[in-house]
PDB file of C-alpha atoms in Angstrom:
ATOM      1  CA  LEU Z   1       2.283 -15.140   0.210  1.00  0.00           C
ATOM      2  CA  ALA Z   2       3.374 -15.144  -3.412  1.00  0.00           C
ATOM      3  CA  LYS Z   3       6.625 -13.262  -3.991  1.00  0.00           C
ATOM      4  CA  THR Z   4       6.753 -10.781  -6.855  1.00  0.00           C
ATOM      5  CA  THR Z   5       9.651  -9.630  -9.008  1.00  0.00           C
ATOM      6  CA  GLN Z   6       9.638  -6.400 -11.015  1.00  0.00           C
ATOM      7  CA  PRO Z   7      12.254  -4.287 -12.788  1.00  0.00           C
ATOM      8  CA  ILE Z   8      13.717  -1.732 -10.396  1.00  0.00           C
ATOM      9  CA  SER Z   9      13.408   1.151 -12.833  1.00  0.00           C
ATOM     10  CA  MET Z  10      12.204   2.111 -16.303  1.00  0.00           C
ATOM     11  CA  ASP Z  11      12.416   5.245 -18.432  1.00  0.00           C
ATOM     12  CA  SER Z  12       9.889   6.292 -21.049  1.00  0.00           C
ATOM     13  CA  TYR Z  13       9.236   9.326 -23.210  1.00  0.00           C
ATOM     14  CA  GLU Z  14       6.014  11.248 -22.915  1.00  0.00           C
ATOM     15  CA  GLY Z  15       3.251   9.899 -25.117  1.00  0.00           C
ATOM     16  CA  GLN Z  16       4.658   6.379 -25.233  1.00  0.00           C
ATOM     17  CA  GLU Z  17       2.898   3.271 -23.994  1.00  0.00           C
ATOM     18  CA  VAL Z  18       4.643   1.729 -20.986  1.00  0.00           C
ATOM     19  CA  ASN Z  19       4.492  -1.928 -20.056  1.00  0.00           C
ATOM     20  CA  ILE Z  20       5.713  -3.069 -16.646  1.00  0.00           C
ATOM     21  CA  THR Z  21       5.936  -6.808 -16.108  1.00  0.00           C
ATOM     22  CA  CYS Z  22       5.694  -8.549 -12.763  1.00  0.00           C
ATOM     23  CA  SER Z  23       6.691 -12.171 -12.150  1.00  0.00           C
ATOM     24  CA  HIS Z  24       4.827 -14.221  -9.554  1.00  0.00           C
ATOM     25  CA  ASN Z  25       5.755 -17.836 -10.152  1.00  0.00           C
ATOM     26  CA  ASN Z  26       4.142 -19.239  -6.984  1.00  0.00           C
ATOM     27  CA  ILE Z  27       0.791 -17.491  -7.310  1.00  0.00           C
ATOM     28  CA  ALA Z  28      -2.003 -19.437  -5.606  1.00  0.00           C
ATOM     29  CA  THR Z  29      -5.317 -20.417  -7.173  1.00  0.00           C
ATOM     30  CA  ASN Z  30      -7.272 -17.863  -5.140  1.00  0.00           C
ATOM     31  CA  ASP Z  31      -4.796 -15.009  -5.617  1.00  0.00           C
ATOM     32  CA  TYR Z  32      -5.580 -11.846  -7.539  1.00  0.00           C
ATOM     33  CA  ILE Z  33      -3.005  -9.450  -8.952  1.00  0.00           C
ATOM     34  CA  THR Z  34      -3.195  -5.820  -7.895  1.00  0.00           C
ATOM     35  CA  TRP Z  35      -1.152  -2.790  -8.917  1.00  0.00           C
ATOM     36  CA  TYR Z  36      -0.589   0.376  -6.921  1.00  0.00           C
ATOM     37  CA  GLN Z  37       1.006   3.695  -7.835  1.00  0.00           C
ATOM     38  CA  GLN Z  38       2.912   5.826  -5.345  1.00  0.00           C
ATOM     39  CA  PHE Z  39       4.166   9.390  -5.678  1.00  0.00           C
ATOM     40  CA  PRO Z  40       6.878  10.685  -3.310  1.00  0.00           C
ATOM     41  CA  SER Z  41       5.645  11.388   0.217  1.00  0.00           C
ATOM     42  CA  GLN Z  42       2.131  10.126  -0.572  1.00  0.00           C
ATOM     43  CA  GLY Z  43       0.305   6.910   0.173  1.00  0.00           C
ATOM     44  CA  PRO Z  44      -0.014   4.285  -2.563  1.00  0.00           C
ATOM     45  CA  ARG Z  45      -3.060   4.513  -4.816  1.00  0.00           C
ATOM     46  CA  PHE Z  46      -4.905   1.550  -6.319  1.00  0.00           C
ATOM     47  CA  ILE Z  47      -4.626   1.337 -10.098  1.00  0.00           C
ATOM     48  CA  ILE Z  48      -6.083  -1.977 -11.233  1.00  0.00           C
ATOM     49  CA  GLN Z  49      -6.778  -5.548 -10.177  1.00  0.00           C
ATOM     50  CA  GLY Z  50      -7.305  -8.744 -12.122  1.00  0.00           C
ATOM     51  CA  TYR Z  51      -7.449 -12.524 -11.959  1.00  0.00           C
ATOM     52  CA  LYS Z  52      -6.934 -13.676 -15.541  1.00  0.00           C
ATOM     53  CA  THR Z  53      -6.861 -12.554 -19.179  1.00  0.00           C
ATOM     54  CA  LYS Z  54      -7.289  -8.805 -19.523  1.00  0.00           C
ATOM     55  CA  VAL Z  55      -8.719  -6.059 -17.378  1.00  0.00           C
ATOM     56  CA  THR Z  56      -9.025  -2.451 -18.479  1.00  0.00           C
ATOM     57  CA  ASN Z  57     -10.093   0.683 -16.689  1.00  0.00           C
ATOM     58  CA  GLU Z  58      -9.816   4.387 -17.394  1.00  0.00           C
ATOM     59  CA  VAL Z  59      -6.132   4.600 -16.483  1.00  0.00           C
ATOM     60  CA  ALA Z  60      -4.511   1.237 -17.299  1.00  0.00           C
ATOM     61  CA  SER Z  61      -4.799  -2.277 -18.642  1.00  0.00           C
ATOM     62  CA  LEU Z  62      -3.668  -5.448 -16.966  1.00  0.00           C
ATOM     63  CA  PHE Z  63      -2.692  -8.481 -19.019  1.00  0.00           C
ATOM     64  CA  ILE Z  64      -2.485 -11.884 -17.336  1.00  0.00           C
ATOM     65  CA  PRO Z  65      -1.468 -14.977 -19.339  1.00  0.00           C
ATOM     66  CA  ALA Z  66      -3.183 -18.313 -18.877  1.00  0.00           C
ATOM     67  CA  ASP Z  67      -0.532 -19.690 -16.477  1.00  0.00           C
ATOM     68  CA  ARG Z  68      -0.854 -16.529 -14.320  1.00  0.00           C
ATOM     69  CA  LYS Z  69       2.844 -16.649 -13.429  1.00  0.00           C
ATOM     70  CA  SER Z  70       3.331 -13.105 -14.616  1.00  0.00           C
ATOM     71  CA  SER Z  71       1.305 -10.008 -15.361  1.00  0.00           C
ATOM     72  CA  THR Z  72       1.849  -6.813 -17.314  1.00  0.00           C
ATOM     73  CA  LEU Z  73       0.600  -3.384 -16.381  1.00  0.00           C
ATOM     74  CA  SER Z  74       0.109  -1.228 -19.460  1.00  0.00           C
ATOM     75  CA  LEU Z  75      -0.069   2.556 -19.191  1.00  0.00           C
ATOM     76  CA  PRO Z  76      -1.166   4.180 -22.460  1.00  0.00           C
ATOM     77  CA  ARG Z  77       0.429   7.445 -23.582  1.00  0.00           C
ATOM     78  CA  VAL Z  78       2.235   8.326 -20.367  1.00  0.00           C
ATOM     79  CA  SER Z  79       2.733  11.908 -19.271  1.00  0.00           C
ATOM     80  CA  LEU Z  80       5.198  13.493 -16.854  1.00  0.00           C
ATOM     81  CA  SER Z  81       2.633  13.109 -14.076  1.00  0.00           C
ATOM     82  CA  ASP Z  82       2.889   9.328 -14.403  1.00  0.00           C
ATOM     83  CA  THR Z  83       6.408   9.440 -12.963  1.00  0.00           C
ATOM     84  CA  ALA Z  84       6.003   7.320  -9.835  1.00  0.00           C
ATOM     85  CA  VAL Z  85       6.761   3.948  -8.279  1.00  0.00           C
ATOM     86  CA  TYR Z  86       4.489   1.106  -9.376  1.00  0.00           C
ATOM     87  CA  TYR Z  87       3.965  -1.888  -7.100  1.00  0.00           C
ATOM     88  CA  CYS Z  88       2.645  -5.301  -8.069  1.00  0.00           C
ATOM     89  CA  LEU Z  89       0.960  -7.298  -5.278  1.00  0.00           C
ATOM     90  CA  VAL Z  90      -0.468 -10.797  -5.247  1.00  0.00           C
ATOM     91  CA  GLY Z  91      -2.998 -12.112  -2.762  1.00  0.00           C
ATOM     92  CA  ALA Z  92      -6.552 -13.200  -2.057  1.00  0.00           C
ATOM     93  CA  PRO Z  93      -8.993 -10.335  -2.548  1.00  0.00           C
ATOM     94  CA  TRP Z  94     -11.272 -10.993   0.356  1.00  0.00           C
ATOM     95  CA  GLY Z  95     -11.011 -10.376   4.041  1.00  0.00           C
ATOM     96  CA  TYR Z  96      -8.353  -8.191   5.533  1.00  0.00           C
ATOM     97  CA  GLN Z  97      -5.219  -8.221   3.532  1.00  0.00           C
ATOM     98  CA  LYS Z  98      -1.801  -9.281   4.728  1.00  0.00           C
ATOM     99  CA  VAL Z  99      -0.061  -7.842   1.741  1.00  0.00           C
ATOM    100  CA  THR Z 100       3.610  -7.646   1.001  1.00  0.00           C
ATOM    101  CA  PHE Z 101       4.817  -4.867  -1.237  1.00  0.00           C
ATOM    102  CA  GLY Z 102       7.680  -5.814  -3.528  1.00  0.00           C
ATOM    103  CA  ILE Z 103      10.487  -3.436  -4.340  1.00  0.00           C
ATOM    104  CA  GLY Z 104       8.384  -1.676  -6.983  1.00  0.00           C
ATOM    105  CA  THR Z 105       9.310  -0.192 -10.356  1.00  0.00           C
ATOM    106  CA  LYS Z 106      10.398   3.435 -10.502  1.00  0.00           C
ATOM    107  CA  LEU Z 107       9.014   4.825 -13.751  1.00  0.00           C
ATOM    108  CA  GLN Z 108      10.638   8.022 -14.983  1.00  0.00           C
ATOM    109  CA  VAL Z 109       8.790   9.782 -17.803  1.00  0.00           C
ATOM    110  CA  ILE Z 110      11.047  11.970 -19.883  1.00  0.00           C
ATOM    111  CA  PRO Z 111       9.797  15.035 -21.799  1.00  0.00           C
TER     112      PRO Z 111
ATOM    113  CA  ASP K   1     -16.113  10.012   0.733  1.00  0.00           C
ATOM    114  CA  THR K   2     -13.161   7.826  -0.279  1.00  0.00           C
ATOM    115  CA  GLU K   3     -10.578   9.543   1.868  1.00  0.00           C
ATOM    116  CA  VAL K   4      -8.347   8.328   4.648  1.00  0.00           C
ATOM    117  CA  THR K   5      -7.053  11.173   6.770  1.00  0.00           C
ATOM    118  CA  GLN K   6      -3.983  11.108   8.970  1.00  0.00           C
ATOM    119  CA  THR K   7      -2.789  13.560  11.589  1.00  0.00           C
ATOM    120  CA  PRO K   8      -0.340  15.053  12.111  1.00  0.00           C
ATOM    121  CA  LYS K   9       1.334  15.391   8.707  1.00  0.00           C
ATOM    122  CA  HIS K  10       4.733  15.823  10.320  1.00  0.00           C
ATOM    123  CA  LEU K  11       5.964  14.903  13.786  1.00  0.00           C
ATOM    124  CA  VAL K  12       9.326  15.422  15.450  1.00  0.00           C
ATOM    125  CA  MET K  13       9.804  13.703  18.773  1.00  0.00           C
ATOM    126  CA  GLY K  14      12.584  12.925  21.183  1.00  0.00           C
ATOM    127  CA  MET K  15      13.424   9.422  22.261  1.00  0.00           C
ATOM    128  CA  THR K  16      11.760   9.922  25.651  1.00  0.00           C
ATOM    129  CA  ASN K  17       8.526  11.423  24.321  1.00  0.00           C
ATOM    130  CA  LYS K  18       5.120   9.824  24.024  1.00  0.00           C
ATOM    131  CA  LYS K  19       3.069  10.754  20.991  1.00  0.00           C
ATOM    132  CA  SER K  20       0.199   9.348  18.953  1.00  0.00           C
ATOM    133  CA  LEU K  21      -0.603   9.140  15.263  1.00  0.00           C
ATOM    134  CA  LYS K  22      -4.246   9.244  14.227  1.00  0.00           C
ATOM    135  CA  CYS K  23      -6.078   7.837  11.230  1.00  0.00           C
ATOM    136  CA  GLU K  24      -9.736   8.187  10.258  1.00  0.00           C
ATOM    137  CA  GLN K  25     -11.967   6.855   7.496  1.00  0.00           C
ATOM    138  CA  HIS K  26     -15.697   7.098   6.866  1.00  0.00           C
ATOM    139  CA  MET K  27     -16.072   4.547   4.077  1.00  0.00           C
ATOM    140  CA  GLY K  28     -17.500   1.874   6.344  1.00  0.00           C
ATOM    141  CA  HIS K  29     -14.371  -0.211   5.982  1.00  0.00           C
ATOM    142  CA  ARG K  30     -13.878  -2.775   8.724  1.00  0.00           C
ATOM    143  CA  ALA K  31     -10.196  -3.508   8.067  1.00  0.00           C
ATOM    144  CA  MET K  32      -7.555  -0.923   8.931  1.00  0.00           C
ATOM    145  CA  TYR K  33      -3.781  -1.090   8.590  1.00  0.00           C
ATOM    146  CA  TRP K  34      -0.589   0.582   9.716  1.00  0.00           C
ATOM    147  CA  TYR K  35       2.462   0.543   7.461  1.00  0.00           C
ATOM    148  CA  LYS K  36       5.959   1.908   7.896  1.00  0.00           C
ATOM    149  CA  GLN K  37       7.885   3.167   4.901  1.00  0.00           C
ATOM    150  CA  LYS K  38      11.540   4.130   4.914  1.00  0.00           C
ATOM    151  CA  ALA K  39      12.980   6.311   2.165  1.00  0.00           C
ATOM    152  CA  LYS K  40      13.197   4.575  -1.231  1.00  0.00           C
ATOM    153  CA  LYS K  41      11.757   1.355   0.234  1.00  0.00           C
ATOM    154  CA  PRO K  42       8.325  -0.248  -0.161  1.00  0.00           C
ATOM    155  CA  PRO K  43       5.720   0.036   2.610  1.00  0.00           C
ATOM    156  CA  GLU K  44       6.064  -2.627   5.301  1.00  0.00           C
ATOM    157  CA  LEU K  45       2.979  -3.911   7.054  1.00  0.00           C
ATOM    158  CA  MET K  46       2.973  -3.375  10.814  1.00  0.00           C
ATOM    159  CA  PHE K  47      -0.553  -4.086  12.085  1.00  0.00           C
ATOM    160  CA  VAL K  48      -3.962  -5.090  10.765  1.00  0.00           C
ATOM    161  CA  TYR K  49      -7.259  -4.550  12.555  1.00  0.00           C
ATOM    162  CA  SER K  50     -10.360  -6.408  11.482  1.00  0.00           C
ATOM    163  CA  TYR K  51     -13.670  -5.379  13.033  1.00  0.00           C
ATOM    164  CA  GLU K  52     -11.783  -3.372  15.664  1.00  0.00           C
ATOM    165  CA  LYS K  53      -9.744  -6.396  16.762  1.00  0.00           C
ATOM    166  CA  LEU K  54      -6.025  -6.761  16.199  1.00  0.00           C
ATOM    167  CA  SER K  55      -5.628  -9.535  13.627  1.00  0.00           C
ATOM    168  CA  ILE K  56      -2.023  -9.188  12.554  1.00  0.00           C
ATOM    169  CA  ASN K  57       1.047  -7.886  14.387  1.00  0.00           C
ATOM    170  CA  GLU K  58       4.103  -8.268  12.201  1.00  0.00           C
ATOM    171  CA  SER K  59       6.465  -8.682  15.176  1.00  0.00           C
ATOM    172  CA  VAL K  60       6.514  -4.939  15.735  1.00  0.00           C
ATOM    173  CA  PRO K  61       8.461  -3.719  18.820  1.00  0.00           C
ATOM    174  CA  SER K  62       6.301  -2.854  21.821  1.00  0.00           C
ATOM    175  CA  ARG K  63       7.291   0.795  21.628  1.00  0.00           C
ATOM    176  CA  PHE K  64       4.613   0.929  18.904  1.00  0.00           C
ATOM    177  CA  SER K  65       1.152   0.339  20.346  1.00  0.00           C
ATOM    178  CA  PRO K  66      -1.882   0.328  18.039  1.00  0.00           C
ATOM    179  CA  GLU K  67      -5.428   1.045  19.108  1.00  0.00           C
ATOM    180  CA  CYS K  68      -8.737   0.901  17.261  1.00  0.00           C
ATOM    181  CA  PRO K  69     -11.308   2.731  19.417  1.00  0.00           C
ATOM    182  CA  ASN K  70     -14.091   2.330  16.849  1.00  0.00           C
ATOM    183  CA  SER K  71     -14.656   1.286  13.251  1.00  0.00           C
ATOM    184  CA  SER K  72     -13.605   4.690  11.876  1.00  0.00           C
ATOM    185  CA  LEU K  73     -10.528   5.441  13.943  1.00  0.00           C
ATOM    186  CA  LEU K  74      -7.085   3.936  14.228  1.00  0.00           C
ATOM    187  CA  ASN K  75      -4.326   5.212  16.482  1.00  0.00           C
ATOM    188  CA  LEU K  76      -0.656   4.375  16.785  1.00  0.00           C
ATOM    189  CA  HIS K  77       0.838   5.247  20.161  1.00  0.00           C
ATOM    190  CA  LEU K  78       4.565   5.869  20.187  1.00  0.00           C
ATOM    191  CA  HIS K  79       6.863   5.680  23.195  1.00  0.00           C
ATOM    192  CA  ALA K  80      10.633   5.529  23.640  1.00  0.00           C
ATOM    193  CA  LEU K  81      11.303   5.422  19.916  1.00  0.00           C
ATOM    194  CA  GLN K  82      14.732   5.181  18.357  1.00  0.00           C
ATOM    195  CA  PRO K  83      16.164   7.354  15.570  1.00  0.00           C
ATOM    196  CA  GLU K  84      15.876   4.385  13.196  1.00  0.00           C
ATOM    197  CA  ASP K  85      12.103   4.540  13.661  1.00  0.00           C
ATOM    198  CA  SER K  86      12.068   7.736  11.622  1.00  0.00           C
ATOM    199  CA  ALA K  87       9.912   7.005   8.572  1.00  0.00           C
ATOM    200  CA  LEU K  88       6.643   7.718   6.797  1.00  0.00           C
ATOM    201  CA  TYR K  89       3.807   5.987   8.651  1.00  0.00           C
ATOM    202  CA  LEU K  90       0.891   5.108   6.428  1.00  0.00           C
ATOM    203  CA  CYS K  91      -2.623   4.165   7.419  1.00  0.00           C
ATOM    204  CA  ALA K  92      -4.934   2.271   5.075  1.00  0.00           C
ATOM    205  CA  SER K  93      -8.404   0.780   5.129  1.00  0.00           C
ATOM    206  CA  SER K  94     -10.290  -1.773   3.076  1.00  0.00           C
ATOM    207  CA  GLN K  95     -13.405  -3.865   2.951  1.00  0.00           C
ATOM    208  CA  ASP K  96     -13.264  -7.010   5.043  1.00  0.00           C
ATOM    209  CA  GLY K  97     -15.487  -9.600   3.477  1.00  0.00           C
ATOM    210  CA  ARG K  98     -16.039 -11.723   0.418  1.00  0.00           C
ATOM    211  CA  ASP K  99     -15.622  -8.891  -2.035  1.00  0.00           C
ATOM    212  CA  SER K 100     -13.700  -9.460  -5.241  1.00  0.00           C
ATOM    213  CA  ASN K 101     -13.047  -5.762  -5.727  1.00  0.00           C
ATOM    214  CA  TYR K 102     -10.361  -5.639  -3.098  1.00  0.00           C
ATOM    215  CA  GLU K 103      -8.600  -2.301  -2.734  1.00  0.00           C
ATOM    216  CA  GLN K 104      -6.749  -0.638   0.077  1.00  0.00           C
ATOM    217  CA  TYR K 105      -7.234   3.115   0.476  1.00  0.00           C
ATOM    218  CA  PHE K 106      -4.166   4.823   1.858  1.00  0.00           C
ATOM    219  CA  GLY K 107      -3.852   8.061   3.755  1.00  0.00           C
ATOM    220  CA  PRO K 108      -1.137  10.614   2.960  1.00  0.00           C
ATOM    221  CA  GLY K 109       1.010   9.443   5.848  1.00  0.00           C
ATOM    222  CA  THR K 110       2.703  11.015   8.850  1.00  0.00           C
ATOM    223  CA  ARG K 111       6.362  11.889   8.396  1.00  0.00           C
ATOM    224  CA  LEU K 112       7.972  10.988  11.735  1.00  0.00           C
ATOM    225  CA  THR K 113      11.418  12.145  12.792  1.00  0.00           C
ATOM    226  CA  VAL K 114      12.908  10.812  16.026  1.00  0.00           C
ATOM    227  CA  THR K 115      15.748  12.918  17.435  1.00  0.00           C
TER     228      THR K 115
END
């Protein structure tokens, strides 16, 4: 399983764009990159998944360079409700998933 | 319905008790998972069931006993737990097949306290 490295914490003001980078130097050819969000005392929630280049959905964008050794989750115009822990995971997208959550990034949005 | 439900929400048990955690999903997912999460730590995978068969046991102590009675239900039977087993226990489910839109759906968890 590819190991991931993320910043432990980040602060941002409301309305700013937030970029959280994840390093995954030993990502395998078949691996996808997936991000989850977790609020205190709740289960993680899927945000976005990608394989290469750029993926965008209604809540975030995911940027993956050509070498795929890192990825960046971009949250546009964050609000206080985006304060949460964000986890980057790497693994094959099919079959049951033996996933390993990294330490995650605690994002604190400041008014 | 994209919900995973877990009962109970909170559980306090003594070290000699036997209790069970329950998880249910009706999304037709054939992979189901148990995770343990300690405070300020990431979730740690405990067990994975695929098509109602145990596929992964992450060297979990035998005082935790999983059971998958059918494709919608997942139980975790608890016996002779230790105080250090106190944690948030999360259940999740996902597709199990060649599907590139992989996503695990998590329940809200059961907050377990062992006294």
